[in-house]
XYZ file of N, CA and C in Angstrom:
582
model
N 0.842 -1.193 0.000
C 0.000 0.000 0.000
C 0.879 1.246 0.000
N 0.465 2.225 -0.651
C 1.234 3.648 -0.752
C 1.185 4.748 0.634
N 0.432 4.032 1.234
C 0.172 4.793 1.735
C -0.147 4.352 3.798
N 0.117 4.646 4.791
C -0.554 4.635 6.285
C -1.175 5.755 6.688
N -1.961 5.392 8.056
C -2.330 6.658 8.655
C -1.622 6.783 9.907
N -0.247 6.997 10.413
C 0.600 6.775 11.057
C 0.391 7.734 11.601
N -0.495 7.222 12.830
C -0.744 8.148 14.026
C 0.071 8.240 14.840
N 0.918 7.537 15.431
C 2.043 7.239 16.192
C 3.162 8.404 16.260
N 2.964 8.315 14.989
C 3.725 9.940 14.012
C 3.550 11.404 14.295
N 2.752 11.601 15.063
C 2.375 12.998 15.909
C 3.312 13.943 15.925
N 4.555 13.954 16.222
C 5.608 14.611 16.658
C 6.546 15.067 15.374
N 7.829 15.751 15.497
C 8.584 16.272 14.426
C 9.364 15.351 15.286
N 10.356 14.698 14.009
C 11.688 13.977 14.692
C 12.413 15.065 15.555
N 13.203 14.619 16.120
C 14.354 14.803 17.266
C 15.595 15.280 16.811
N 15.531 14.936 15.467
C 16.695 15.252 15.251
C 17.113 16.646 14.468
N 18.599 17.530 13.840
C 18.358 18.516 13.012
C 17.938 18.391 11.869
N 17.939 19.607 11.575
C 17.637 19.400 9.778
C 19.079 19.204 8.981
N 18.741 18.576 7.857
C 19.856 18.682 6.971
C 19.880 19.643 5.988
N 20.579 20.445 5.160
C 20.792 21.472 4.502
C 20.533 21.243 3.233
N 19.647 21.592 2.622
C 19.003 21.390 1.038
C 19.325 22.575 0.388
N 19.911 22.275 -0.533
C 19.710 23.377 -1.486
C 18.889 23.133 -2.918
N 18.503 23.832 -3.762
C 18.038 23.717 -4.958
C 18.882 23.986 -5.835
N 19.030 23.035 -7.223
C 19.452 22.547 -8.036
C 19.335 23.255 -9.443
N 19.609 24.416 -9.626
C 19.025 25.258 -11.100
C 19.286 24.455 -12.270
N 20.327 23.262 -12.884
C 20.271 22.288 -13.698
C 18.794 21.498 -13.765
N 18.154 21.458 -12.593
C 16.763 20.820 -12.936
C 15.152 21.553 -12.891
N 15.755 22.901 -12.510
C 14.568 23.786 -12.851
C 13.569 24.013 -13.907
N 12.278 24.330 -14.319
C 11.850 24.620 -15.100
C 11.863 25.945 -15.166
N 11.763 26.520 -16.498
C 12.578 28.286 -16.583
C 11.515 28.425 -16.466
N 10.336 28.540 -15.726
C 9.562 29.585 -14.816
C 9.612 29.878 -13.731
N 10.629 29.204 -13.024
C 11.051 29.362 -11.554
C 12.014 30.490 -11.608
N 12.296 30.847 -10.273
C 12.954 32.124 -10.151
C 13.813 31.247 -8.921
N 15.175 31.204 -8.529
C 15.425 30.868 -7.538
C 16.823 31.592 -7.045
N 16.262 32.271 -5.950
C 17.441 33.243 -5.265
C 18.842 32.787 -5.045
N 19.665 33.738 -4.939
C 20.924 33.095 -4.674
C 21.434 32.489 -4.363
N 21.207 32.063 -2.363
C 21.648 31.137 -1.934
C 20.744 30.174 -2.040
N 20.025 29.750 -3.207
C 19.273 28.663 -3.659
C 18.793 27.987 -2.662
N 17.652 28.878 -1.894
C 17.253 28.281 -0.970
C 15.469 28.375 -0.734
N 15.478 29.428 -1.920
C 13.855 30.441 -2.276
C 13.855 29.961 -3.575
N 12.048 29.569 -4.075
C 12.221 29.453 -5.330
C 10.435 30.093 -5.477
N 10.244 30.577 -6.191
C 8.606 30.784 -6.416
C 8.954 31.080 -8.095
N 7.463 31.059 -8.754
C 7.144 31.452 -10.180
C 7.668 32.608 -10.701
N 8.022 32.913 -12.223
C 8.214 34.067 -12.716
C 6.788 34.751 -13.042
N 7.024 36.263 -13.202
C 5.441 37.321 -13.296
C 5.542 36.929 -15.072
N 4.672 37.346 -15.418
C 4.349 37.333 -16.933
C 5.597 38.516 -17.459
N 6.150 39.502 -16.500
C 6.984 40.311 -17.027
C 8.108 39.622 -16.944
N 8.431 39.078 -16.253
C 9.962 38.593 -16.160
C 9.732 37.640 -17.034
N 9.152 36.814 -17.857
C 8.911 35.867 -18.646
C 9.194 36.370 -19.883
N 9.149 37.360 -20.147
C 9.493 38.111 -21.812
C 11.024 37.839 -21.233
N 11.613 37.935 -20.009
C 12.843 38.182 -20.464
C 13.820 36.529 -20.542
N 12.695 35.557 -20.449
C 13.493 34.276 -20.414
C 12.709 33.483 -21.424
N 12.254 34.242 -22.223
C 12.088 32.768 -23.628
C 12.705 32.631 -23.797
N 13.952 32.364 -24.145
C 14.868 31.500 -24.952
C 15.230 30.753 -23.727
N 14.306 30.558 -22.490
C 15.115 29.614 -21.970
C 14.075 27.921 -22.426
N 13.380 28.132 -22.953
C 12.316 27.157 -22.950
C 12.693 26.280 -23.927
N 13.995 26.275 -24.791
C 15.000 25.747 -25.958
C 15.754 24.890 -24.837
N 16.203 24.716 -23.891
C 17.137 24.346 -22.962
C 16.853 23.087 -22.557
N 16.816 22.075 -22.955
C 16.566 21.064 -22.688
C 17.328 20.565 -21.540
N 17.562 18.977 -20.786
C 18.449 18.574 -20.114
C 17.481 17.561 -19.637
N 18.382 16.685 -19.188
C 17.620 15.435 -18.806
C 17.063 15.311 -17.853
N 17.441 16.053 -16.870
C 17.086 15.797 -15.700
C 15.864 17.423 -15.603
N 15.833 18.098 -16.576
C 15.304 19.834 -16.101
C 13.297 19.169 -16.802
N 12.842 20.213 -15.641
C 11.387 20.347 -15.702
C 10.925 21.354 -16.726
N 10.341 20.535 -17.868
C 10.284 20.966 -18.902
C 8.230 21.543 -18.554
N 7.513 20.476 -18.345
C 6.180 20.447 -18.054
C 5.732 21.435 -16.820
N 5.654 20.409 -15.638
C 5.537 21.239 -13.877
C 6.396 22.035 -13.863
N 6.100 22.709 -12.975
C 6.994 23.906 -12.602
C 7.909 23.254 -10.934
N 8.754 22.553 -11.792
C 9.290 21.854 -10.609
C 10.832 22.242 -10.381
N 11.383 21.626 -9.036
C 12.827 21.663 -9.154
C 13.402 21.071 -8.287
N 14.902 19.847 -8.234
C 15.101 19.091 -6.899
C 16.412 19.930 -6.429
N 16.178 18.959 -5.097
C 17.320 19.570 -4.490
C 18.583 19.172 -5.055
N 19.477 19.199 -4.873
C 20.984 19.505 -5.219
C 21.417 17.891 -5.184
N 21.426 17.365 -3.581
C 21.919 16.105 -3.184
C 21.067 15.441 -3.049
N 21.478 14.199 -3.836
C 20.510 12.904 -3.353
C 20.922 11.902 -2.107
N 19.888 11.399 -1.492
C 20.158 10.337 -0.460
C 19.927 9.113 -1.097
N 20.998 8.403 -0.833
C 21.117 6.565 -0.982
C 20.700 5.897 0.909
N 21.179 6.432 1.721
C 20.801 5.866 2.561
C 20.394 6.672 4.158
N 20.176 5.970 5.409
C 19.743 7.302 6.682
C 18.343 7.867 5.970
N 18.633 8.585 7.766
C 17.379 9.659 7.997
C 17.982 10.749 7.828
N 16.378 11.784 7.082
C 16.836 13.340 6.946
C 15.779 13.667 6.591
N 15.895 14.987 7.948
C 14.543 15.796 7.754
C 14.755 17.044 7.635
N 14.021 18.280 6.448
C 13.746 19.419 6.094
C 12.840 19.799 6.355
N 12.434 21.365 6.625
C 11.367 22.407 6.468
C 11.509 22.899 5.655
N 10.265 23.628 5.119
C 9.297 24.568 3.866
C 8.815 25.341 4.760
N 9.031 26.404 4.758
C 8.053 27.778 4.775
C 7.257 27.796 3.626
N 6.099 27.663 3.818
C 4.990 27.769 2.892
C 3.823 28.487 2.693
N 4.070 29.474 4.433
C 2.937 30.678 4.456
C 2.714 31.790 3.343
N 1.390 31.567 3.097
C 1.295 32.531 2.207
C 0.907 32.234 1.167
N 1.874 30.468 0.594
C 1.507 30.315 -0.418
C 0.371 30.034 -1.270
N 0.084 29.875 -2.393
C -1.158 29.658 -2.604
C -1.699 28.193 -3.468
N -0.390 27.979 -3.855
C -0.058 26.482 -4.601
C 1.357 26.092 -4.273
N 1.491 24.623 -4.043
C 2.973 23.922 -3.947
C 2.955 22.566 -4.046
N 4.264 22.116 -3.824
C 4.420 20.729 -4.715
C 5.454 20.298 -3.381
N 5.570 19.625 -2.347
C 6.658 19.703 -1.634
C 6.640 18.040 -1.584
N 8.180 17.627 -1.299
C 8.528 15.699 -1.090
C 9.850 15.262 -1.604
N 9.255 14.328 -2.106
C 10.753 13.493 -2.569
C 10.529 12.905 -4.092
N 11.462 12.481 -4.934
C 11.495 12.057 -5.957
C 13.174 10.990 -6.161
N 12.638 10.004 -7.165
C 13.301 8.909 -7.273
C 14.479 9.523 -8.449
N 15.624 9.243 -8.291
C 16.838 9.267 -9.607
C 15.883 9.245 -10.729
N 15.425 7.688 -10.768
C 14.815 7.316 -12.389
C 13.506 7.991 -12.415
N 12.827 8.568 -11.903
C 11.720 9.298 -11.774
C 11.280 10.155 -13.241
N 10.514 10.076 -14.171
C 10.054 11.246 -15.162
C 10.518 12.615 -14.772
N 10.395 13.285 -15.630
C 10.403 14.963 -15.342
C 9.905 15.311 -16.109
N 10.367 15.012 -17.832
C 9.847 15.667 -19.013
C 8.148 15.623 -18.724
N 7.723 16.895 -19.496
C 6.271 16.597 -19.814
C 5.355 17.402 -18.476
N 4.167 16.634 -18.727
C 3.201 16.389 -17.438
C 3.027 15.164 -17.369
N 3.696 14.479 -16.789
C 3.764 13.111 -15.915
C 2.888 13.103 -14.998
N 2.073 12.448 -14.438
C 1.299 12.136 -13.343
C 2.420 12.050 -12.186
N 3.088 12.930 -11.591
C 3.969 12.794 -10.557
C 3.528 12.747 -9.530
N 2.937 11.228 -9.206
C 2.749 10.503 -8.200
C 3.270 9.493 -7.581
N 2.715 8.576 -6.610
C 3.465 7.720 -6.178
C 3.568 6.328 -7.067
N 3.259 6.479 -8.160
C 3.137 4.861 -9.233
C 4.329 5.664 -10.490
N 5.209 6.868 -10.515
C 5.467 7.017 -11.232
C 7.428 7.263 -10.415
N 7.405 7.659 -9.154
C 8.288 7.352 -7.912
C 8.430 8.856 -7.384
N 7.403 9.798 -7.105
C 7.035 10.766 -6.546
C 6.005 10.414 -5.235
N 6.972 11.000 -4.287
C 6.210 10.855 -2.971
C 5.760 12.920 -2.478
N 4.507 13.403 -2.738
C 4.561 14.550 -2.291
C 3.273 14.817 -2.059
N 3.496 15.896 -1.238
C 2.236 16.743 -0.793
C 1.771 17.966 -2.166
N 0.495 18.184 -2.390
C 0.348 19.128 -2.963
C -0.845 19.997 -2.035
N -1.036 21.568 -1.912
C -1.371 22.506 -1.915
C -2.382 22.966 -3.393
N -3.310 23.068 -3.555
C -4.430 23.018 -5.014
C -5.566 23.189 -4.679
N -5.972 24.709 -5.241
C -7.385 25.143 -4.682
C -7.782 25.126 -3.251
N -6.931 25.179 -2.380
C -7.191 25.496 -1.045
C -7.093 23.758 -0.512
N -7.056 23.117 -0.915
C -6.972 22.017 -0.996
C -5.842 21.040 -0.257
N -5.774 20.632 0.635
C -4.105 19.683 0.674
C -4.292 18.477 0.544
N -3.604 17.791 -0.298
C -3.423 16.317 -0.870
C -2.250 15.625 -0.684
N -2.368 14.256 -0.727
C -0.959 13.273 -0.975
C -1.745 12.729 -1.952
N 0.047 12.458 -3.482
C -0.210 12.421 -4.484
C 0.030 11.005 -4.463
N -0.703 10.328 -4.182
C -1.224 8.993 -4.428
C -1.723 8.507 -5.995
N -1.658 7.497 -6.052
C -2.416 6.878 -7.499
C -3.766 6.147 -6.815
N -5.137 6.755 -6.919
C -5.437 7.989 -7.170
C -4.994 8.710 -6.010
N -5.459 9.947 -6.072
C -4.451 11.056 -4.723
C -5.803 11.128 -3.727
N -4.822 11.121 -2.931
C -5.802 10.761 -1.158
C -6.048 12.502 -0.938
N -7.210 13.045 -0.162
C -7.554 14.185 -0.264
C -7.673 14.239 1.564
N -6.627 15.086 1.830
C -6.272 15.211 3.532
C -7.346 16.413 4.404
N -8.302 15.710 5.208
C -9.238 17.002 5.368
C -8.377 17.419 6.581
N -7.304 18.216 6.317
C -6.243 18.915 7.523
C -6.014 20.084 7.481
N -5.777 20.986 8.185
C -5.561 22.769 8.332
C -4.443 22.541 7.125
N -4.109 23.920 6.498
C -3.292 23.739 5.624
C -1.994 24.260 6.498
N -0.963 23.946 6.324
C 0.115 23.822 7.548
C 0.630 25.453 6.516
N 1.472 26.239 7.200
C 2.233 26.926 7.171
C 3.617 26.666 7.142
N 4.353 25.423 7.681
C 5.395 25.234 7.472
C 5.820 23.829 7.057
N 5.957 22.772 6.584
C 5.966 21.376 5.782
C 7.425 21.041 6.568
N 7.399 20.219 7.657
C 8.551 18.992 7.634
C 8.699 18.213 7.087
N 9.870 17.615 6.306
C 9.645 16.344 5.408
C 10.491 15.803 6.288
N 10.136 14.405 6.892
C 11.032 12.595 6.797
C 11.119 12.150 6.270
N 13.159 11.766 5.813
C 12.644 10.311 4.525
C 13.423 9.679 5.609
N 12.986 8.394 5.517
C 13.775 7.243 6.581
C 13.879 6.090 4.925
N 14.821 5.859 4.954
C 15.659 5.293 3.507
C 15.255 3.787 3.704
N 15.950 3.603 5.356
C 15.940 1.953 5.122
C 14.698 1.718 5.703
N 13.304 2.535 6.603
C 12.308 2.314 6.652
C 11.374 2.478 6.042
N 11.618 3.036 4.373
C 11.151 3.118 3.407
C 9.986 4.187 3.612
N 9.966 4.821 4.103
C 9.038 5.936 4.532
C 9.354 7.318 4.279
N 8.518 8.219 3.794
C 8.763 9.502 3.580
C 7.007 10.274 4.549
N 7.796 11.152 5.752
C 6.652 11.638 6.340
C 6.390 12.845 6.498
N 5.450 13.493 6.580
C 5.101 15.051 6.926
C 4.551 15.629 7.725
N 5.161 16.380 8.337
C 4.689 16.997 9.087
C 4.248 18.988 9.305
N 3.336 19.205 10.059
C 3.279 20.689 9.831
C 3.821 20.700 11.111
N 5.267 21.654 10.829
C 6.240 21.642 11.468
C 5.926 22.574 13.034
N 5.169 23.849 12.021
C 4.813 24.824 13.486
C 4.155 24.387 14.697
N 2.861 23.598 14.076
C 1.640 22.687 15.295
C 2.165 21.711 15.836
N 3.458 20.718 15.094
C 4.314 19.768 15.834
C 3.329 18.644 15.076
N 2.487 18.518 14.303
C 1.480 17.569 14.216
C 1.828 16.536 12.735
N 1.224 15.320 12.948
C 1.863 14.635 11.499
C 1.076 15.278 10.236
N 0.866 14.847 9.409
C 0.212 15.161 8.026
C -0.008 13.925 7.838
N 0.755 13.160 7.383
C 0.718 12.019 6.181
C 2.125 10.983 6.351
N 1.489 10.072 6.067
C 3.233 9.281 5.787
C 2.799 8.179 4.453
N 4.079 8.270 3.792
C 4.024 6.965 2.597
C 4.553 6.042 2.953
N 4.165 5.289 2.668
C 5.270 3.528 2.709
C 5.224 3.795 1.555
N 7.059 3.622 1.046
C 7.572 3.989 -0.571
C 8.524 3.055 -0.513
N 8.322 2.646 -1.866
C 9.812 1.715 -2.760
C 10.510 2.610 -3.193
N 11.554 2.435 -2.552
C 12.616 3.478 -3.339
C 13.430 2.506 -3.810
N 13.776 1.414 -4.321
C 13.991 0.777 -4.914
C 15.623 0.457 -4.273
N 16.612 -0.272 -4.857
C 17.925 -0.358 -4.251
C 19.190 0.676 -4.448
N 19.189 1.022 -5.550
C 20.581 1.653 -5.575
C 20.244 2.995 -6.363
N 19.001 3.409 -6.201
C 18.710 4.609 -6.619
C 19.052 5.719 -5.909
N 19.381 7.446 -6.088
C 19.287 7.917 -5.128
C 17.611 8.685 -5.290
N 17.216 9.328 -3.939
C 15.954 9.938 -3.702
C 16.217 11.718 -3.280
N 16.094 12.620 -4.337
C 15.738 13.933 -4.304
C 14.424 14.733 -3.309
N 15.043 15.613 -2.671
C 14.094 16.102 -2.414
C 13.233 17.153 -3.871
N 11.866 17.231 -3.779
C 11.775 18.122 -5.140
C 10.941 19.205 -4.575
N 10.433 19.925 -5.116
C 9.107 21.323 -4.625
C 8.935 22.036 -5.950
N 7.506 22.662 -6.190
C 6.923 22.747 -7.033
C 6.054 24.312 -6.410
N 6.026 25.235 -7.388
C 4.925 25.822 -6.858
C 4.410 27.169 -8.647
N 3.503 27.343 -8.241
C 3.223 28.140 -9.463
C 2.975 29.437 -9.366
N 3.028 29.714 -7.612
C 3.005 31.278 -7.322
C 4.340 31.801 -7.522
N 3.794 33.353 -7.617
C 4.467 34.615 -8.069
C 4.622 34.948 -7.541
N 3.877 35.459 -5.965
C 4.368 36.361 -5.277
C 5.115 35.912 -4.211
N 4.278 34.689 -3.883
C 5.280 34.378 -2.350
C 6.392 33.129 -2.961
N 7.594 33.100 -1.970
C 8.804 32.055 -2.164
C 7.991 30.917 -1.584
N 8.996 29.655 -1.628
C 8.787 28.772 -1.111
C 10.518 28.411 -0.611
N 10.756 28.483 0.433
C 11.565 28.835 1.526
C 12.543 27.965 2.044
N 13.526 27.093 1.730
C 13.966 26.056 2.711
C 14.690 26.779 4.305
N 14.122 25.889 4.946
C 14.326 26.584 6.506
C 15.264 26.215 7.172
């Protein structure tokens, strides 16, 4: 199953965070992402005249479709947990993604395709399940992610309330590594690593 309701899970791990950065080789050129590649939100329709020619740019690993982008380092093995500042936002894409994972296109980037994430949609919060499970939960302001590698689990939490969200039971298969990724289609507000 893709999925538990891992109540047990209440709490934010114990432990620190690890340091994510974002990856501009796998961006889609509607993202905007600040210097210390740590902010990423949508481009305005004005700043977009000034990056067509980036939409020629292919790459194997870059988000051609979603407006997506992973982090920098992948994990092969261990625990590691991040925050999202996400106040404000109004759409997002926050989790993990597999090495061999799609990008090109609009892929169903879910968990049958090796996307484990939360989405933010129409006021809405979801885990992108095949089909996607629809979470009747406050919409969190700040997103903890857990991936536990060898417990095959990726979990969430809204970091501020201390409270779980969601957890996957995920195949991440053996010798793949697992990206963190985030997605969002707003303009005005960032989406934040904390």
């Amino acid at each position: 199953s893709d999925l538990t309701a891992n109540t047990q899970s209440n709490i934010v791990p114990p432990f620190p965070s690890v340091k994510i950065t974002l990856d501009p080789k796998t961006a889609n050129p509607t993202l905007r992402i600040s210097g210390d590649r740590r902010r990423v939100r949508s481009i305005t329709f004005e700043e977009s005249k000034e990056k067509r020619h980036a939409w020629f740019q292919r790459a194997p690993h870059k988000y051609d479709g979603w407006f997506c982008i992973q982090g920098t380092e992948g994990f092969s093995s261990g625990m590691h947990y991040w925050e999202v500042d996400v106040g404000g936002c109004s759409d997002w894409r926050i989790g993990v993604v597999k090495e061999s994972a799609p990008r090109h296109g609009f892929t169903k980037l879910t968990t049958s395709s090796g996307y484990w994430t939360l989405r933010l949609q129409l006021d809405s919060l979801i885990a992108l399940t095949d089909p996607v499970t629809k979470l009747n939960q406050p919409i969190p302001k700040r997103v903890g992610v857990y991936l536990d590698m060898e417990g095959r689990q990726v979990r969430f939490f809204d970091a501020k309330q201390r409270r779980h969200i969601y957890t996957f039971q995920a195949d991440f298969g053996n010798s793949e590594k697992i990206y963190p990724v985030f997605g969002t289609v707003d303009t005005k507000r960032e989406l934040v690593i904390v």
